[in-house]
Coordinates of C-alpha atoms in Angstrom, one line a residue:
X30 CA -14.2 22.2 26.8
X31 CA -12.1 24.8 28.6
X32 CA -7.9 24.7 27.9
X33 CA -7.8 23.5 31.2
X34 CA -10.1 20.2 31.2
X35 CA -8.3 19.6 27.8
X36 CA -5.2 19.8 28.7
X37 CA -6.2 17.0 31.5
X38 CA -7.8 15.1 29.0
X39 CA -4.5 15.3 26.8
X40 CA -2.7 14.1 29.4
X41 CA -5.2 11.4 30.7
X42 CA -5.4 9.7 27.2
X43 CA -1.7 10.4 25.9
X44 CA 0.2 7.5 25.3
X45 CA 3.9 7.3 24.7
X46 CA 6.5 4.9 24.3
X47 CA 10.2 5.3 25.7
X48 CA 12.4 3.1 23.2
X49 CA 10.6 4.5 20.3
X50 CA 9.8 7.9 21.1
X51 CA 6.7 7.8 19.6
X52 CA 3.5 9.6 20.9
X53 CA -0.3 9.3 20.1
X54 CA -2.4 11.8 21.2
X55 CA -6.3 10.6 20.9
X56 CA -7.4 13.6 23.1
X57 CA -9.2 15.2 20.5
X58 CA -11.3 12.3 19.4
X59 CA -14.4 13.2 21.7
X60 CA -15.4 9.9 22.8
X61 CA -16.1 9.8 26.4
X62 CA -16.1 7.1 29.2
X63 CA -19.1 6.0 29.1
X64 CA -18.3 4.7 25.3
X65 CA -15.4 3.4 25.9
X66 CA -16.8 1.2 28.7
X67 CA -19.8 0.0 26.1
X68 CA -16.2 -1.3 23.4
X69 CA -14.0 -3.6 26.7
X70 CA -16.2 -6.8 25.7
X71 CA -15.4 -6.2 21.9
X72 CA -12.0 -5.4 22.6
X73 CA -11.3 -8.3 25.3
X74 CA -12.5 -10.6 22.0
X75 CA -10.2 -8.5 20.0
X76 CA -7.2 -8.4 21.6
X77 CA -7.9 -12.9 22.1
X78 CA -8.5 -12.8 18.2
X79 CA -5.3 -11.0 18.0
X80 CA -3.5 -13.9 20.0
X81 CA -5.3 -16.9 17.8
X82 CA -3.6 -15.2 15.2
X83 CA -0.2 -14.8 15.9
X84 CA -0.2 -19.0 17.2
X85 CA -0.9 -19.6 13.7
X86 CA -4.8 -19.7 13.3
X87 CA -6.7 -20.3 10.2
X88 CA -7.1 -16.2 9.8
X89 CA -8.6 -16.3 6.2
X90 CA -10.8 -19.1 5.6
X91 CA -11.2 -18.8 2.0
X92 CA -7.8 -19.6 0.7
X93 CA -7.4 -22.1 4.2
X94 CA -4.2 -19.9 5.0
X95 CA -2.8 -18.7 8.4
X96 CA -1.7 -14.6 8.3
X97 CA 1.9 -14.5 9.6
X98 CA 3.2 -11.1 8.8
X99 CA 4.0 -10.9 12.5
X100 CA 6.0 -13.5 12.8
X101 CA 8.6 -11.4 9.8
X102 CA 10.1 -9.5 12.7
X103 CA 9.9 -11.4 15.5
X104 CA 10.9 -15.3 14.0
X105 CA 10.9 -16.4 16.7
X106 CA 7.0 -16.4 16.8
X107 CA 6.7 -18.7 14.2
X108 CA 4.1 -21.8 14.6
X109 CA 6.8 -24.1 13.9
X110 CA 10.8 -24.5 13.1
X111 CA 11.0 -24.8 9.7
X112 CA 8.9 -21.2 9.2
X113 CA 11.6 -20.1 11.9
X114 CA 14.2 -21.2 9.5
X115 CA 12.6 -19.8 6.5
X116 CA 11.8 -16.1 7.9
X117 CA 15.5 -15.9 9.4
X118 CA 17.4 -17.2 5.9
X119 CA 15.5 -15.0 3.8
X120 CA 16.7 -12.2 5.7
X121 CA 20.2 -13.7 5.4
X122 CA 20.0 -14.3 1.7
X123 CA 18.8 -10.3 1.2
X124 CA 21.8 -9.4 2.9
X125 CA 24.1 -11.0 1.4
X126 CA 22.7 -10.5 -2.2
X127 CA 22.5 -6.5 -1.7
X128 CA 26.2 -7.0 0.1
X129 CA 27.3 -8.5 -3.7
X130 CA 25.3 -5.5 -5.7
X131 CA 26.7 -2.9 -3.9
X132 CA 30.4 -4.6 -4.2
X133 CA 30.5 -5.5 -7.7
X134 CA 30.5 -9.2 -6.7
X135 CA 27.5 -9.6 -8.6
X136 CA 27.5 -7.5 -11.3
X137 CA 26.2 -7.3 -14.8
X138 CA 27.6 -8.4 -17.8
X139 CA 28.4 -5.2 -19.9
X140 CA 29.5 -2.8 -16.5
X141 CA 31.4 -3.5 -13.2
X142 CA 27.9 -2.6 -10.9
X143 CA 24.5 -2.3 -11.4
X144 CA 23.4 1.3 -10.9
X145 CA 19.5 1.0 -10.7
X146 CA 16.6 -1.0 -10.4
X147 CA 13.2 -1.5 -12.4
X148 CA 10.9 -3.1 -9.2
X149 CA 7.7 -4.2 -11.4
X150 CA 4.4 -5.4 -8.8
X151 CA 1.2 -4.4 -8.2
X152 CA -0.7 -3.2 -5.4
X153 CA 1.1 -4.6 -1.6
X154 CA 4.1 -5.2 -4.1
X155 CA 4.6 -1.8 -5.1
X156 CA 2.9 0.5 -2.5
X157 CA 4.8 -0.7 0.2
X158 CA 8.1 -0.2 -1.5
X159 CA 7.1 2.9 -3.1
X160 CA 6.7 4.4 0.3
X161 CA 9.3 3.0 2.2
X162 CA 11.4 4.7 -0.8
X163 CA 10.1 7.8 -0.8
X164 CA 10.4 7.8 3.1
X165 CA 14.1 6.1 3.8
X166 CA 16.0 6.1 0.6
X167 CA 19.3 8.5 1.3
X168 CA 20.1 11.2 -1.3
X169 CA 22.4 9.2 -2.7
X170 CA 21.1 5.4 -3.3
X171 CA 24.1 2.5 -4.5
X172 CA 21.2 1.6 -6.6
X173 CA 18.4 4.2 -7.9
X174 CA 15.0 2.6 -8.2
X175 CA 11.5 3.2 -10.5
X176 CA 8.4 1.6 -10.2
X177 CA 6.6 0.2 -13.0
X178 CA 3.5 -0.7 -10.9
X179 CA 0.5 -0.4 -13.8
X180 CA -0.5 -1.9 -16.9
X181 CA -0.2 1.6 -18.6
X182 CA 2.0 1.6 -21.7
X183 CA 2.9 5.4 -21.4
X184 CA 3.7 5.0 -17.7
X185 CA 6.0 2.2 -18.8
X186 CA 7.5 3.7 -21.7
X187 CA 8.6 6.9 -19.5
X188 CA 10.6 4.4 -17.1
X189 CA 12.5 2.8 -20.2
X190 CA 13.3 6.0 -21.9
X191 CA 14.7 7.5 -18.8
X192 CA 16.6 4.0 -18.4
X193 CA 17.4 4.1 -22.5
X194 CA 21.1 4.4 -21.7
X195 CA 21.4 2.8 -18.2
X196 CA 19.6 -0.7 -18.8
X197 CA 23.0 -2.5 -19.4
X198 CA 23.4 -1.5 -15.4
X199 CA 20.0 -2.1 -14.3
X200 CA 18.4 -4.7 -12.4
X201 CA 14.5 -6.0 -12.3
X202 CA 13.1 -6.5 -9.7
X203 CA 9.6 -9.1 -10.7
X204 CA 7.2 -9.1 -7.9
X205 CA 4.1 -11.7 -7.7
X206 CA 3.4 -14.1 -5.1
X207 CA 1.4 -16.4 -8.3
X208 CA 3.5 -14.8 -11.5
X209 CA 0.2 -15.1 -13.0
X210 CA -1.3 -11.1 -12.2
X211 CA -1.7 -9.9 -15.3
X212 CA 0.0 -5.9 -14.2
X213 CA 3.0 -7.8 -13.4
X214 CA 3.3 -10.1 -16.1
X215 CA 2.7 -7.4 -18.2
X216 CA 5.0 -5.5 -17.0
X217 CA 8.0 -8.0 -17.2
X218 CA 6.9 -8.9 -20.7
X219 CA 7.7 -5.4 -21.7
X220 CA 11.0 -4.8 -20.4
X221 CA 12.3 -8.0 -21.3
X222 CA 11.5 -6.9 -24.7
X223 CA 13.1 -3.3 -24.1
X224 CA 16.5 -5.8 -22.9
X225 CA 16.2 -7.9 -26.2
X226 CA 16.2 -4.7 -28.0
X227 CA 19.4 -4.1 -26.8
X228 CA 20.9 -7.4 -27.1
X229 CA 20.9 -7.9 -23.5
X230 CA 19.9 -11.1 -21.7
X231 CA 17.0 -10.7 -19.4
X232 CA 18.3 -13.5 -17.3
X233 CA 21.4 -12.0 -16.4
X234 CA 19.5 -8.6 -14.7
X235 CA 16.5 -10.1 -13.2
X236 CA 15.4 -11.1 -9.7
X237 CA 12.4 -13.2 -8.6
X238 CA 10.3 -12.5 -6.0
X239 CA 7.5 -14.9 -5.7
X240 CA 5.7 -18.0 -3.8
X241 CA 8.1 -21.2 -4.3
X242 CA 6.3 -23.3 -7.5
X243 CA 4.8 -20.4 -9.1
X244 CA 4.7 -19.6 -12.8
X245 CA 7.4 -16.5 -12.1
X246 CA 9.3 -19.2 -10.2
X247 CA 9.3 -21.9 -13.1
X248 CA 9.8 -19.2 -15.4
X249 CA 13.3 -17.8 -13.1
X250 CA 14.5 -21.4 -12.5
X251 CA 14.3 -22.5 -16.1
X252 CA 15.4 -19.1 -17.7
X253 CA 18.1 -19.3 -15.1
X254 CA 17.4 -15.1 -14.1
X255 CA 20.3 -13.9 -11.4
X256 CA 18.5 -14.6 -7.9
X257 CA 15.2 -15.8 -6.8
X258 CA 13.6 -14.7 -3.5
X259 CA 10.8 -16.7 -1.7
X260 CA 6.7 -15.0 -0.6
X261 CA 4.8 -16.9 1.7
X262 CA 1.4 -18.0 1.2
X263 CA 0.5 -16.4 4.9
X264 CA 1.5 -13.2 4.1
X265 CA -0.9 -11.0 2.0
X266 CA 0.4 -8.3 -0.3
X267 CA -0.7 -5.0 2.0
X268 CA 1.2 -6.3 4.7
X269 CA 4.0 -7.8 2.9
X270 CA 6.5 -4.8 3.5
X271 CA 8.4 -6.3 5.7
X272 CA 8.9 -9.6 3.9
X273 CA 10.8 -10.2 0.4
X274 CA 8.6 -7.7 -1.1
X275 CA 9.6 -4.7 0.4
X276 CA 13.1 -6.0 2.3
X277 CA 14.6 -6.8 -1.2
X278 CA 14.5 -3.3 -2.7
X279 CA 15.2 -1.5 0.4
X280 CA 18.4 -3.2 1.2
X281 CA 20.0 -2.7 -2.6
X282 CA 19.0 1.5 -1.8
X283 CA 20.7 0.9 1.2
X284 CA 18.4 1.3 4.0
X285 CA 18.7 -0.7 7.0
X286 CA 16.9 -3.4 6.7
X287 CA 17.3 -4.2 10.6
X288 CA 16.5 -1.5 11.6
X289 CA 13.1 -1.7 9.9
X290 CA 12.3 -5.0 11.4
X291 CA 13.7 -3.5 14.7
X292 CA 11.3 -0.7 15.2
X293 CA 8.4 -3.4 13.8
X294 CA 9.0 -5.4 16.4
X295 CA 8.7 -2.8 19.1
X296 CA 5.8 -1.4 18.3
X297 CA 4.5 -5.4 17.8
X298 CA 5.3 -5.9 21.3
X299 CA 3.9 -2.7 22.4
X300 CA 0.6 -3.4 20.8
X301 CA 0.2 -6.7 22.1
X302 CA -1.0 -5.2 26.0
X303 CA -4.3 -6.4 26.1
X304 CA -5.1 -3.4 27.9
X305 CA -7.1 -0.4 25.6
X306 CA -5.1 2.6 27.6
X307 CA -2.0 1.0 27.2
X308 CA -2.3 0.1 23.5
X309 CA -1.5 2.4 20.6
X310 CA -3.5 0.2 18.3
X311 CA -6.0 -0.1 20.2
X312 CA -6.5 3.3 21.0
X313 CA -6.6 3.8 16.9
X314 CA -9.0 1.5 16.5
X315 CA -11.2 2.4 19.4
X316 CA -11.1 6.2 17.4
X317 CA -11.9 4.5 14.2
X318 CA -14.7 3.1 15.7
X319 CA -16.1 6.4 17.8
X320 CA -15.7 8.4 14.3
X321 CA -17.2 6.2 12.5
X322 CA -20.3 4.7 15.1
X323 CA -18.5 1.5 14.0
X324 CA -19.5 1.8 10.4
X325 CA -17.4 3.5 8.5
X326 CA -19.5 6.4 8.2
X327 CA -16.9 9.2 8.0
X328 CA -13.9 9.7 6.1
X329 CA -10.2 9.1 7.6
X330 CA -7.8 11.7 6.3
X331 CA -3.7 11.3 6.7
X332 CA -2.0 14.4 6.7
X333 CA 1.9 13.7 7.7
X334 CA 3.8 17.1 8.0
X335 CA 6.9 15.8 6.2
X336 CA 8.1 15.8 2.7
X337 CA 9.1 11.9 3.1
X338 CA 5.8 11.0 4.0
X339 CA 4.3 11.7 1.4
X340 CA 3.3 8.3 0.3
X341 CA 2.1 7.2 3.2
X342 CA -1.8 7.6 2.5
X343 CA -1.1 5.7 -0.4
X344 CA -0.1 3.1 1.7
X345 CA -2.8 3.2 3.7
X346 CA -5.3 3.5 1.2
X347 CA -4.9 0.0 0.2
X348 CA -4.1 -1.3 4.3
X349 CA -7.5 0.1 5.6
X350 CA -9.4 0.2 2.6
X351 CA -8.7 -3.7 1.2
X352 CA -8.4 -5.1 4.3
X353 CA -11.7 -3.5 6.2
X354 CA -14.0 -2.8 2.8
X355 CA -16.3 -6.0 3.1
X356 CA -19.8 -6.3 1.9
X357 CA -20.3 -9.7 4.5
X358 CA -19.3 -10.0 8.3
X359 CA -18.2 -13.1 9.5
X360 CA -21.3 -14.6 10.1
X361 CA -22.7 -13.8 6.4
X362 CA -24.4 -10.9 7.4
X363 CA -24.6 -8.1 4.7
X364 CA -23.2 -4.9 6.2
X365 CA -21.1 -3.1 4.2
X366 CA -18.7 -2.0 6.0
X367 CA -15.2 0.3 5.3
X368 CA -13.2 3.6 6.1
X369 CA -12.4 5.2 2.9
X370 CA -8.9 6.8 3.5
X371 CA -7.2 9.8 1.9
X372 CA -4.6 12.2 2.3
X373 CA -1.8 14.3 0.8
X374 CA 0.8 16.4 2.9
X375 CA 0.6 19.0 5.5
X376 CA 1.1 22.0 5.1
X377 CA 0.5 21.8 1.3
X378 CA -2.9 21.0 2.8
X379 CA -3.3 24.2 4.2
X380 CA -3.5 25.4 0.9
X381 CA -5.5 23.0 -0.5
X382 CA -8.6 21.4 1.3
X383 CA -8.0 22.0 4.5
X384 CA -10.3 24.9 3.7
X385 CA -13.3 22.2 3.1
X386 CA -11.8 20.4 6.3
X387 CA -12.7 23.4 8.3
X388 CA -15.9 24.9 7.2
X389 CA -17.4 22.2 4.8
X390 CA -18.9 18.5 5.6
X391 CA -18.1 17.1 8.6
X392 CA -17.8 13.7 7.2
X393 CA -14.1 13.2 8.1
X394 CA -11.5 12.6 11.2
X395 CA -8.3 13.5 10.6
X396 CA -4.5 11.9 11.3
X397 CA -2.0 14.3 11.7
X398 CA 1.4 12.7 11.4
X399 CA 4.4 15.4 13.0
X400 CA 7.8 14.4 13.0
X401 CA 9.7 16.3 15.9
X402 CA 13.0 16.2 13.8
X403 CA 13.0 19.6 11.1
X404 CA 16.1 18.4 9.4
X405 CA 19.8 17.0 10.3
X406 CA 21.7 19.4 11.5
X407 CA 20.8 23.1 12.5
X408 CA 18.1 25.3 10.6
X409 CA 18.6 29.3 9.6
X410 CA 16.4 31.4 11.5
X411 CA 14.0 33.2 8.8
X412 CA 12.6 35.7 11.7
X413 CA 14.3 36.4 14.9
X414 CA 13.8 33.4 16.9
X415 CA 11.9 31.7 14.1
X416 CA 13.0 28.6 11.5
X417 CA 11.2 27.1 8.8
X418 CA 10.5 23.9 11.2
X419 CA 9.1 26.3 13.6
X420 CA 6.3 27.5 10.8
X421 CA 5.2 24.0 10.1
X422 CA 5.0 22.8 13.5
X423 CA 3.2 25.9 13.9
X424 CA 1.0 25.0 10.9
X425 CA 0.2 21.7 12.4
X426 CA -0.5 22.7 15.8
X427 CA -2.9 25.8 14.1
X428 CA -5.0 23.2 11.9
X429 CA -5.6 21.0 14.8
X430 CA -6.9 23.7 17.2
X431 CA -9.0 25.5 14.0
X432 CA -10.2 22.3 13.4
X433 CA -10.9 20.7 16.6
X434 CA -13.1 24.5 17.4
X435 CA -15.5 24.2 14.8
X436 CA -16.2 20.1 16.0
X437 CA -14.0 18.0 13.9
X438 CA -12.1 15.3 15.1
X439 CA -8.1 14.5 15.2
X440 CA -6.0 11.7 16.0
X441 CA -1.9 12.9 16.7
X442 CA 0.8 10.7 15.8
X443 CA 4.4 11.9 17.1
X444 CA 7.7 10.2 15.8
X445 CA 11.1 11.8 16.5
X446 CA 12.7 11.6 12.9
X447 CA 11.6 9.4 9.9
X448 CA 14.3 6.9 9.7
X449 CA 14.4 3.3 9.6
X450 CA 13.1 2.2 12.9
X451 CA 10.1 4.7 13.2
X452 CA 8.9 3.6 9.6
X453 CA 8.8 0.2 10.8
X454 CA 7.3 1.1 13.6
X455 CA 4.3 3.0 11.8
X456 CA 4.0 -0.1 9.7
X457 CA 3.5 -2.4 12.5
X458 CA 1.1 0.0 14.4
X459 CA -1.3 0.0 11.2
X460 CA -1.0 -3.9 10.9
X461 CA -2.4 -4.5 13.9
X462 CA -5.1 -1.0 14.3
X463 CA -6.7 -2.6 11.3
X464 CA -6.3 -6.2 12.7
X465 CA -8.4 -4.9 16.0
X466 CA -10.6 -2.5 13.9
X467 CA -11.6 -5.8 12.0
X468 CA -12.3 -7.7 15.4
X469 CA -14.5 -5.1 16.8
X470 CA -16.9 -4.9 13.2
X471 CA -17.0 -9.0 12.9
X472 CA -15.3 -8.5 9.4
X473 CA -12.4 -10.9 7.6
X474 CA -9.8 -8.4 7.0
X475 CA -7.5 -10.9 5.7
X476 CA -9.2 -11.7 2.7
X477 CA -9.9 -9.4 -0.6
X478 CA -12.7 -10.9 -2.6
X479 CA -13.8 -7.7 -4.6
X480 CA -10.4 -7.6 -5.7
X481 CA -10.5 -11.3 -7.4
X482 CA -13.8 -10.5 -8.9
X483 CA -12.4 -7.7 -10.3
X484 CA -9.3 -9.7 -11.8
X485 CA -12.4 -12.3 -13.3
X486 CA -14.2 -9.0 -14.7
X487 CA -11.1 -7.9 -16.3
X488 CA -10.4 -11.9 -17.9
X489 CA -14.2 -11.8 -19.5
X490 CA -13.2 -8.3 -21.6
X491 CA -10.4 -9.6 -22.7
X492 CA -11.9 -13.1 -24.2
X493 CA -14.4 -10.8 -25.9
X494 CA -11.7 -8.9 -27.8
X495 CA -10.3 -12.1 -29.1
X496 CA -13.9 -13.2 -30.0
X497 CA -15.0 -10.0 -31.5
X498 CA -11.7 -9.7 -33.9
X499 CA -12.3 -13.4 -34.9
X500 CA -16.3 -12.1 -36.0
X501 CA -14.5 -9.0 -37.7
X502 CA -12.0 -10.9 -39.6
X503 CA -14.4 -13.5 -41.2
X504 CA -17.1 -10.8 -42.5
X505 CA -16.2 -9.4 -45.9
X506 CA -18.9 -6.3 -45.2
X507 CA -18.4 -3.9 -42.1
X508 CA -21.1 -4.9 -39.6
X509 CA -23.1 -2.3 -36.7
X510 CA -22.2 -3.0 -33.0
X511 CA -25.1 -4.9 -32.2
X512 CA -24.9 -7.3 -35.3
X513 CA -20.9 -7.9 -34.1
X514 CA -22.3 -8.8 -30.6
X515 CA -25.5 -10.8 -32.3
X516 CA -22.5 -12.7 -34.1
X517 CA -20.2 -13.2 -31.0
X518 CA -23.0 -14.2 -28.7
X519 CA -22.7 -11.6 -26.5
X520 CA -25.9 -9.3 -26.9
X521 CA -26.0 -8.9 -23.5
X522 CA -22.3 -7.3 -23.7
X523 CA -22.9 -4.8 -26.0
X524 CA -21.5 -1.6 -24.6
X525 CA -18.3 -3.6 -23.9
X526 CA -18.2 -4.4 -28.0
X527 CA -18.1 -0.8 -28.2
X528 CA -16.1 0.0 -25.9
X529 CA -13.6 -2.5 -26.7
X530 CA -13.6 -2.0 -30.5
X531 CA -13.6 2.1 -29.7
X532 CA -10.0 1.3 -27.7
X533 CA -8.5 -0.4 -30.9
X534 CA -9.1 1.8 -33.5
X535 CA -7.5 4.5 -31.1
X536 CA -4.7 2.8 -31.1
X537 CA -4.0 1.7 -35.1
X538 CA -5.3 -2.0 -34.2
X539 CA -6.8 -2.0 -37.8
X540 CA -10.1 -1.3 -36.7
X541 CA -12.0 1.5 -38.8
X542 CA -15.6 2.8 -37.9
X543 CA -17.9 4.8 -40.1
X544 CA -20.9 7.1 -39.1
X545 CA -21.7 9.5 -36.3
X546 CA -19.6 8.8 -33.3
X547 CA -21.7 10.7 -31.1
X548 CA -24.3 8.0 -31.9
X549 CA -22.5 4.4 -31.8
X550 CA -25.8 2.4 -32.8
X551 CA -25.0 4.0 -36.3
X552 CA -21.5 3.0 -36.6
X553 CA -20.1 0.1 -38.7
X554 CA -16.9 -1.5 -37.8
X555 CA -14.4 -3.4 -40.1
X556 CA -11.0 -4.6 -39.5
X557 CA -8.4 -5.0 -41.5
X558 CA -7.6 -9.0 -41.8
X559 CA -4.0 -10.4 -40.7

């Protein structure tokens, strides 16, 4: 395609919005008319899917729950009053609990402020946080905050020695809509050990953010921790940013909270036009689909050109990948469907595997995020004429010609600055892409079923251990791997025995193993007995 014809495309197919300065190019996606003509049915269903959902439809029929994240930053939208109410005090009771932290009005007992915060959750409770973080947090936070957002000891131990001499000023942050996921749990159970080791009541530094009548809720009423926040059962962890889970810990760093909800709402209006051209959303979801044939078949790369972006694949990751990555459509049909999503940050990228990008398989569309905004306030020129800014816009604009020559394919988001309002804006435009996407492949997106047989995989290993030990600790004689599973009933489970007993002794858990390790069938296994 000659510069000219593109440049008409460009234009033809750019869409931009006034109050948010925000651009998306889908120009160099090379779809033509003739496919998007085949997708209007599909999207006409889509967009009246989209519509059922927002007026409080049954969305995901497997837990019999509506999917109201929508409704976070726009009340207003609510199916009924009292989820008005709720949505609108939350917000209320965030602001006027960071208002207290940052004051001193609520304050620990052994300093005049709290200084950071441990936020322990798990996948939609950490990610989202995480990002917005990394993305808004100002250089200077009232509070400071670290993740604890894995069941890995090491990971947990570096937090609490950095915090060694600040946990008398820090605040926890719990985040589970049951209180019964085990990362959380876990991770709760370890700091408020790390407290009692300094003689410091648990209660006094930690916050609640879970469904009303969970465990973690029974736990912070009775326990009598400093505040509790409420989760909704219609809002799923990947798109619970902008509710408790992600409001909470952005307010006590100090980022506008309103702001966030602000630009959400924007780009939720925006995307509502039930009109493809017209829809940012849409327009992702109909590139989705052209890269893909509608089946995931190739790869979607992120690559923002700022610093504070960095996260933002993550964030993604889990978005497009838990929400779209379904063995079954809707009607029970096995189709395994998905869009594996990955990314790091241009132009590190450049350096990295852009190479591959370029010249290797074409199994891949890309996102380029730019930001129009270098920095606040004026840049040094490094050349005549020439800034740093300059170079990575340059950078940007360089990969997405070199790429788009040799026949790959690249979405362009534009944003004038990261701040606030454009974050929630991004958040709110992924929401619904992957809403439509699901709409147009017949999948649930609102629903993660993989992920709960993973947590019953995970449940099964650990009842072994406990069986296993109990086998150990009533034989007098070391036994072999098989004769421990014989014992335990679980012959069919044998590698897991091994494996299980193998992560013990590595860890001084009184299990000892004789014989060649590079053979386990000849090991025996004893334990020491409590």
């Amino acid at each position: 395609m000659d510069a000219t014809t593109l440049w008409q495309r460009y234009q033809e197919w750019l869409y931009f919005h006034d109050g948010l300065g925000f651009y998306l190019d889908v120009s160099r996606m090379r779809f033509d008319n003739a496919f998007v003509e085949t997708l209007q049915p599909k999207f006409e269903k889509a967009f009246a899917d989209m519509v059922k959902l927002e007026q409080g439809a049954i969305a995901n029929p497997d837990e019999n729950r509506m999917v109201g994240h929508y409704w976070l930053r726009n009340p207003d939208l609510a199916p009924t009053p009292e989820v008005t109410q709720e949505i609108v005090s939350s917000i209320e009771q965030i602001e006027v609990f960071a208002e207290k932290i940052h004051t001193g009005a609520i304050h620990p007992p052994k300093a005049a402020r709290f200084t950071d915060i441990i936020s322990i959750g798990i996948g939609g409770s950490a990610l989202g946080p995480e990002f917005v973080a990394e993305a808004l947090a100002p250089d200077f936070p009232p509070l400071a905050i670290h993740f604890i957002d894995n069941s890995d000891p090491a990971g947990i131990d570096r937090i609490l020695t950095y915090l060694r001499n600040k946990l008398s000023s820090t605040l926890v942050l719990v985040i589970s809509k049951s209180g019964g996921t085990p990362e959380p749990r876990n991770g709760m159970l370890e700091v408020k050990k790390a407290y009692a080791g300094q003689n410091l009541d648990f209660a006094k530094y930690a916050v609640a953010i879970t469904m009303s009548g969970s465990k973690l809720d029974q736990q912070a009423t009775a326990e009598n921790w400093l505040m509790r926040f409420p989760m909704y059962d219609w809002v799923g962890g990947r798109t619970s940013e902008l509710s408790t889970v992600g409001l909470v810990p952005a307010a006590l760093q100090g980022i506008d909270i309103n702001a966030m909800l602000e630009g959400a709402k924007e780009m939720d209006d925006a995307t509502r036009v039930a009109n493809l051209k017209s829809n940012p959303a849409a327009l992702l979801a109909l590139s989705w689909y052209y890269a893909g044939n509608g089946k995931g078949e190739k790869d979607m790369v992120v690559l923002p050109y700022k610093d504070s972006l960095l996260l933002f694949s993550r964030y993604l990751q889990q978005l497009v990948m838990e929400s779209l990555g379904k063995e079954k459509d809707l009607d029970g049909n096995t189709v395994y469907q998905g869009i594996a999503v990955y990314g790091n940050k241009g132009s590190t990228d450049q350096h990295a595997y852009v190479q591959q990008l370029r010249e290797g398989v074409p199994n891949f569309f890309l996102t380029f995020i730019e930001v129009l905004e270098d920095r606040q306030g004026s840049s040094p020129e490094l050349e005549p004429g020439i800034t740093a800014g300059d170079y990575l816009s340059g950078f940007l604009q360089g990969t997405r010609q070199a790429l788009y020559d040799n026949h790959r394919d690249s979405i362009t988001l534009t944003i004038p600055q990261v701040n606030p309002r454009t974050v929630g804006a991004l958040i709110a435009l992924y929401d619904r892409a992957v809403g439509l996407y699901a709409s147009l492949i017949n999948v649930n997106a609102y629903h993660q079923p993989g992920v709960e047989a993973g947590k019953v995989a995970a449940a099964v290993i650990l009842e072994l251990q406990t069986k296993i030990v109990s086998v150990l600790q009533s034989e007098k004689t070391p036994l072999t791997i098989a004769q421990i599973a014989e014992k335990a009933g679980v012959v069919d489970k044998i590698e897991s025995v091994y494996l299980i007993l193998r992560h013990m002794q590595a860890n001084n858990r009184g299990v000892t193993f004789q014989g060649n390790f590079s053979e386990p069938s000849s090991l025996t296994v004893a334990i020491s007995r409590a």
